[in-house]
Short mmCIF file of C-alpha atoms in Angstrom, two decimals:
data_model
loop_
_atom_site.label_atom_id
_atom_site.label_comp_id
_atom_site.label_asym_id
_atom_site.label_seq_id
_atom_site.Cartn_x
_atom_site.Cartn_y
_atom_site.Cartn_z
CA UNK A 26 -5.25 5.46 -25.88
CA UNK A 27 -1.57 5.79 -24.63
CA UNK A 28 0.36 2.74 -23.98
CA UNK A 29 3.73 2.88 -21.61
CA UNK A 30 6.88 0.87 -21.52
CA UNK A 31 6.53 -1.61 -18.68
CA UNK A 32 9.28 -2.00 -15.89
CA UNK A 33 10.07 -4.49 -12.95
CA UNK A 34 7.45 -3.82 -10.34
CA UNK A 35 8.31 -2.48 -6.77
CA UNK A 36 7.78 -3.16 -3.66
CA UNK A 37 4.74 -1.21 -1.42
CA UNK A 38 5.41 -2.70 1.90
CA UNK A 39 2.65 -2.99 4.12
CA UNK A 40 4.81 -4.69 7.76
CA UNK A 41 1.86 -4.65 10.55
CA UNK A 42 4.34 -5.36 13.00
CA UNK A 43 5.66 -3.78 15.85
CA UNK A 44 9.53 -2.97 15.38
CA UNK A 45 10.02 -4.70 19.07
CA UNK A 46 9.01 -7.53 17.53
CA UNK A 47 10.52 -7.97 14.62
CA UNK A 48 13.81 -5.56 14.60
CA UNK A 49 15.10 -7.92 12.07
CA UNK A 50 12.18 -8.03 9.64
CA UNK A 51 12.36 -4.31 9.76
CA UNK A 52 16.27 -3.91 9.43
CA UNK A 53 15.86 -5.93 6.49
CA UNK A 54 13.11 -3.86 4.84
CA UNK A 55 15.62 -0.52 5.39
CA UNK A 56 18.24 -1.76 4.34
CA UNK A 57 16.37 -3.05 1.04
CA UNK A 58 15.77 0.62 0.44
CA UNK A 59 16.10 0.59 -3.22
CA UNK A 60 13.80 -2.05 -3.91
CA UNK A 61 10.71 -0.17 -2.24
CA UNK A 62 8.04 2.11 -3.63
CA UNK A 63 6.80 2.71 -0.17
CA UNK A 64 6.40 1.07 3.33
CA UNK A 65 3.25 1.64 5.44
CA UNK A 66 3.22 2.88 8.58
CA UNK A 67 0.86 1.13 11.09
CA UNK A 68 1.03 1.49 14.80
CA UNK A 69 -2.17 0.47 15.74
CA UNK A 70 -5.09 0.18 12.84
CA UNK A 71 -4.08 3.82 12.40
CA UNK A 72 -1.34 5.80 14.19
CA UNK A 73 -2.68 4.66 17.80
CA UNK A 74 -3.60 7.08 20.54
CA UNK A 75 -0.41 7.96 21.61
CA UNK A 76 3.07 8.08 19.75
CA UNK A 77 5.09 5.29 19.80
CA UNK A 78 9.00 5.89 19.99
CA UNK A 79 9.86 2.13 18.10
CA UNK A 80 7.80 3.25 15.35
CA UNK A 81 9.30 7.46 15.23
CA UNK A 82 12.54 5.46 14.77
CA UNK A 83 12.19 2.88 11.80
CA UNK A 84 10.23 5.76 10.13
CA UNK A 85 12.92 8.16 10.77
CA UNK A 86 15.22 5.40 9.56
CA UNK A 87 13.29 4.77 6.14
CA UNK A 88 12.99 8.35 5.14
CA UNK A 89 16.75 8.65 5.80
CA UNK A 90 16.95 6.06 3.20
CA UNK A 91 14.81 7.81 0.61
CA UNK A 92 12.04 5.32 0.85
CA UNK A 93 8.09 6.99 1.43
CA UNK A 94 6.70 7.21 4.62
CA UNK A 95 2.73 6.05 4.19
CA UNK A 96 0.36 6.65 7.36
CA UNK A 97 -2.39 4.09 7.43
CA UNK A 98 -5.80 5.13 7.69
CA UNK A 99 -8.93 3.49 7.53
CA UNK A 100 -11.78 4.81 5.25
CA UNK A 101 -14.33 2.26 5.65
CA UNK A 102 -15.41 2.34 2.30
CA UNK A 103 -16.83 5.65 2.51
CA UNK A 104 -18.47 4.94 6.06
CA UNK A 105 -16.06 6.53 8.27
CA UNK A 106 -16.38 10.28 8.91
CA UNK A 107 -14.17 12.54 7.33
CA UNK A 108 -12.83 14.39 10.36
CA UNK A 109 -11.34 11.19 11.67
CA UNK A 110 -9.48 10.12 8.72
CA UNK A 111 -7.97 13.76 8.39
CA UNK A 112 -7.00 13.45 12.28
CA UNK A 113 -5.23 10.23 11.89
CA UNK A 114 -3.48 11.58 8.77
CA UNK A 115 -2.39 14.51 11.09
CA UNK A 116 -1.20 12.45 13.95
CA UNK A 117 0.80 10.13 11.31
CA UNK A 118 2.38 13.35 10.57
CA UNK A 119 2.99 14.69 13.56
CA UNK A 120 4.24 11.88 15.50
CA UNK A 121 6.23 10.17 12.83
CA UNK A 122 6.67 12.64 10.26
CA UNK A 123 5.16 10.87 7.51
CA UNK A 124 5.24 11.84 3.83
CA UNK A 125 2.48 9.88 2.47
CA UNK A 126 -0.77 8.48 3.15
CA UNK A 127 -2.21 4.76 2.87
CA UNK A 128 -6.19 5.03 2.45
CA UNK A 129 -7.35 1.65 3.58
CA UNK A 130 -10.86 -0.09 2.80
CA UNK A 131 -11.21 2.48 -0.15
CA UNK A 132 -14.55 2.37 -2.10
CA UNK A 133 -14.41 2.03 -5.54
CA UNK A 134 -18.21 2.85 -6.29
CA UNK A 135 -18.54 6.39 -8.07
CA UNK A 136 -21.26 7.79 -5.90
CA UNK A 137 -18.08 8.48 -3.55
CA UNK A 138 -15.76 10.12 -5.67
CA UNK A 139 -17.00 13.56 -3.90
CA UNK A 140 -16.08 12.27 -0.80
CA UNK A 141 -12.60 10.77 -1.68
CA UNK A 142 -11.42 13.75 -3.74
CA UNK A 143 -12.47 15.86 -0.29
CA UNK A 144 -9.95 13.41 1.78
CA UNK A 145 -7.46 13.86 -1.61
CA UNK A 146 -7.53 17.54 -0.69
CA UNK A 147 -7.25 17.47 2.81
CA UNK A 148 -4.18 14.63 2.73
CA UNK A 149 -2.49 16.88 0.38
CA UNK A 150 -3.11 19.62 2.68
CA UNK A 151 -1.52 18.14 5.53
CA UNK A 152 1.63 17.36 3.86
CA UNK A 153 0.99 13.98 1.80
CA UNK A 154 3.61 13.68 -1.41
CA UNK A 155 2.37 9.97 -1.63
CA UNK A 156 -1.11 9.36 -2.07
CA UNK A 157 -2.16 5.47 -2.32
CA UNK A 158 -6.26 4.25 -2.54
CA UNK A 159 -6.61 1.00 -1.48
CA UNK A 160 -9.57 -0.58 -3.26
CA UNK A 161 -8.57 -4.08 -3.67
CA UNK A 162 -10.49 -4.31 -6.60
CA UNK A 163 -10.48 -2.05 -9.90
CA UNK A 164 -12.09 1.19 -9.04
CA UNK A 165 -14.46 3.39 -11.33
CA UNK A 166 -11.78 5.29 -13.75
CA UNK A 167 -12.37 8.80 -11.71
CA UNK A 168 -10.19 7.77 -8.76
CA UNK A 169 -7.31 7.96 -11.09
CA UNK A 170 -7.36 11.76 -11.09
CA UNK A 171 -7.22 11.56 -6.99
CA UNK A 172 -4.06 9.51 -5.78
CA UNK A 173 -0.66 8.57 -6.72
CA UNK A 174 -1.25 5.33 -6.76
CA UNK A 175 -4.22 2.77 -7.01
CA UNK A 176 -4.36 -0.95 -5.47
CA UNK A 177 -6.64 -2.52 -7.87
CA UNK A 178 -6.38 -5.95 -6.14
CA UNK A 179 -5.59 -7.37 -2.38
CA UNK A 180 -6.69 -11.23 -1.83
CA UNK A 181 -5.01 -14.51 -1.32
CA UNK A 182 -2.58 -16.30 -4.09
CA UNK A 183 -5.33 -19.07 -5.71
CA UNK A 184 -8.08 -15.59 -6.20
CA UNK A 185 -4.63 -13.98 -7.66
CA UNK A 186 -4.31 -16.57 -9.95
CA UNK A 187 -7.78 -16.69 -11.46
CA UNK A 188 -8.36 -13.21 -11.20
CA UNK A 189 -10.08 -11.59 -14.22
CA UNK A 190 -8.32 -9.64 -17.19
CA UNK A 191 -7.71 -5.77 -15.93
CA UNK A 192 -10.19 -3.30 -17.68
CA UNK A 193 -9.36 -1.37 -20.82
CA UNK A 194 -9.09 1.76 -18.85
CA UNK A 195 -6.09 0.99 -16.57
CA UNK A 196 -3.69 1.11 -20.00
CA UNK A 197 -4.26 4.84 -20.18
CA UNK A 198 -2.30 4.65 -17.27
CA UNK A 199 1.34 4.24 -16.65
CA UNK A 200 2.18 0.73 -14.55
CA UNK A 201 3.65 2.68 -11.78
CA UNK A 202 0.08 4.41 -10.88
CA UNK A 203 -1.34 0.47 -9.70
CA UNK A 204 -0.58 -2.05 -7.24
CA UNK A 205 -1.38 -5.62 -6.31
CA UNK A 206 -1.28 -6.54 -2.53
CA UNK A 207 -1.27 -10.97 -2.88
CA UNK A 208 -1.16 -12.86 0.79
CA UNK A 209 -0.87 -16.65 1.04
CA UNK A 210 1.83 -17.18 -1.56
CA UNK A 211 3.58 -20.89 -1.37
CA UNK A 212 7.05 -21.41 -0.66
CA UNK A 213 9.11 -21.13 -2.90
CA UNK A 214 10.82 -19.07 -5.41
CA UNK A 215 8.81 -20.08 -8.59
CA UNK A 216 5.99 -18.85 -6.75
CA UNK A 217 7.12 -15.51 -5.42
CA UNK A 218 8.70 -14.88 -9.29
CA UNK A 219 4.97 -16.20 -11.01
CA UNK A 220 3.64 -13.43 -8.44
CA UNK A 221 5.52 -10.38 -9.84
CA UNK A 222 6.06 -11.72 -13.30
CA UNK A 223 1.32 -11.59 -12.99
CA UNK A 224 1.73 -8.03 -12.01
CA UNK A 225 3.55 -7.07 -14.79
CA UNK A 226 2.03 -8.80 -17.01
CA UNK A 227 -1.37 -7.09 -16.15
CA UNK A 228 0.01 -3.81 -15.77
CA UNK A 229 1.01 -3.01 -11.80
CA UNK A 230 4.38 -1.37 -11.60
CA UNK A 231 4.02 -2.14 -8.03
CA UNK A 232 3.49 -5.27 -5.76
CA UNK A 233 3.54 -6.94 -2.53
CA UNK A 234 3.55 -10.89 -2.82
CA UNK A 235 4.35 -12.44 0.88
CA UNK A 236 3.75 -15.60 2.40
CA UNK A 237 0.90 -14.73 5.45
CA UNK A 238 -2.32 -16.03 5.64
CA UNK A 239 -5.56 -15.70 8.09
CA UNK A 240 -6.38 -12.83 9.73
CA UNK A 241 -3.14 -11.04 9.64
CA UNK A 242 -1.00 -11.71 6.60
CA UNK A 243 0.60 -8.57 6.41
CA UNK A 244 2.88 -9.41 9.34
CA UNK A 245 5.56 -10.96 6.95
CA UNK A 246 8.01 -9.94 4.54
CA UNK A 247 7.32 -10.30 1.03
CA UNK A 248 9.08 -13.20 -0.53
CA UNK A 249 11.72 -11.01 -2.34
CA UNK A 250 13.38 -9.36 0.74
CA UNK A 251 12.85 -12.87 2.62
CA UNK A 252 14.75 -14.09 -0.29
CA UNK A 253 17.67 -11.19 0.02
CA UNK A 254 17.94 -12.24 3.50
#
């Protein structure tokens, strides 16, 4: 087994809002440049069905920064046909000149490791540098060997807390290949610090700790750019 020297976590930045909106949330997150692992890119559950200047320009404005460029798509855990994730991958591309891809709703079961290392293939082939899987939970070991980067939990602060001890496999792995995506964080800075200092402490290089809730939490900063602000 291989063990790795641990460092501060980063920042994935998933800001499901549209820069009209919130210029200033999205200013921030630029200019915050080298705090980020990666920012996704979400016009519309996916690129949208047409492009969308606002969104051409803050992507434009991250790359310029040096900060990865991740196109969401949705994979329904396996559900959704392979043709249409590979077509919103393309338009991410196309329209906003993305350099990575952000595979939502991933499955984590290994009866679809076929079918993930197909879209692996084909989001390589369009261009992605950054590939991220978005389990939410630990996946089976195998989808390791397919992206860049695995998020091996996304739930609310209190689940965060309790969650269970990461398995033995993960430590074959440096910290920089796993993520943790935590919503509903309290105020405060004790809390925001207890969020990364968990991370670390169970081996994600990379995090995203920010204070929304409900349906939509992802519409807020995380706690450490609020906090630069």
């Amino acid at each position: 087994m291989t063990t790795y020297e641990r460092q501060d976590p980063m920042l994935l930045v998933p800001l499901y809002e549209h820069p009209a909106d919130r210029p200033e949330a999205w200013d921030r997150l630029i200019s915050s440049a080298g705090r980020l692992h990666s920012v996704v890119l979400n016009p519309d559950s996916g690129p949208g069905a047409a492009p969308d200047e606002r969104f051409a320009l803050v992507a434009q404005r991250l790359r310029d920064a040096g900060v990865p460029v991740l196109g969401y798509a949705d994979t329904d855990y396996g559900r959704r046909p392979h043709a249409a994730v590979v077509q919103d991958l393309l338009r991410h591309r196309d329209w906003y000149a993305t350099d990575g891809a952000f595979l939502d709703q991933a499955s984590a079961e290994p009866e679809l490791l076929p079918h993930y290392g197909r879209l692996a293939v084909a989001a390589r082939a369009t261009g992605v540098r950054t590939l991220v899987l978005n389990h939410g939970v630990h996946p089976h070991p195998g989808y390791a060997d397919l992206a860049d980067l695995l998020v091996t939990f996304e739930g609310p602060w209190d689940a965060y807390r309790e969650a269970a001890p990461v398995p033995p496999w993960t430590a074959d792995h440096p910290a920089q290949r796993f993520c943790h995506l935590v919503y509903a964080v309290p105020p405060g800075a004790l809390a925001a610090r207890l969020a990364e200092e968990l991370a670390a402490a169970r081996g994600a290089g990379v995090h995203c700790a920010v204070p929304g809730s409900g349906a939509h939490p992802w519409g807020t900063l995380p706690y450490a750019l609020e906090a630069a602000g």
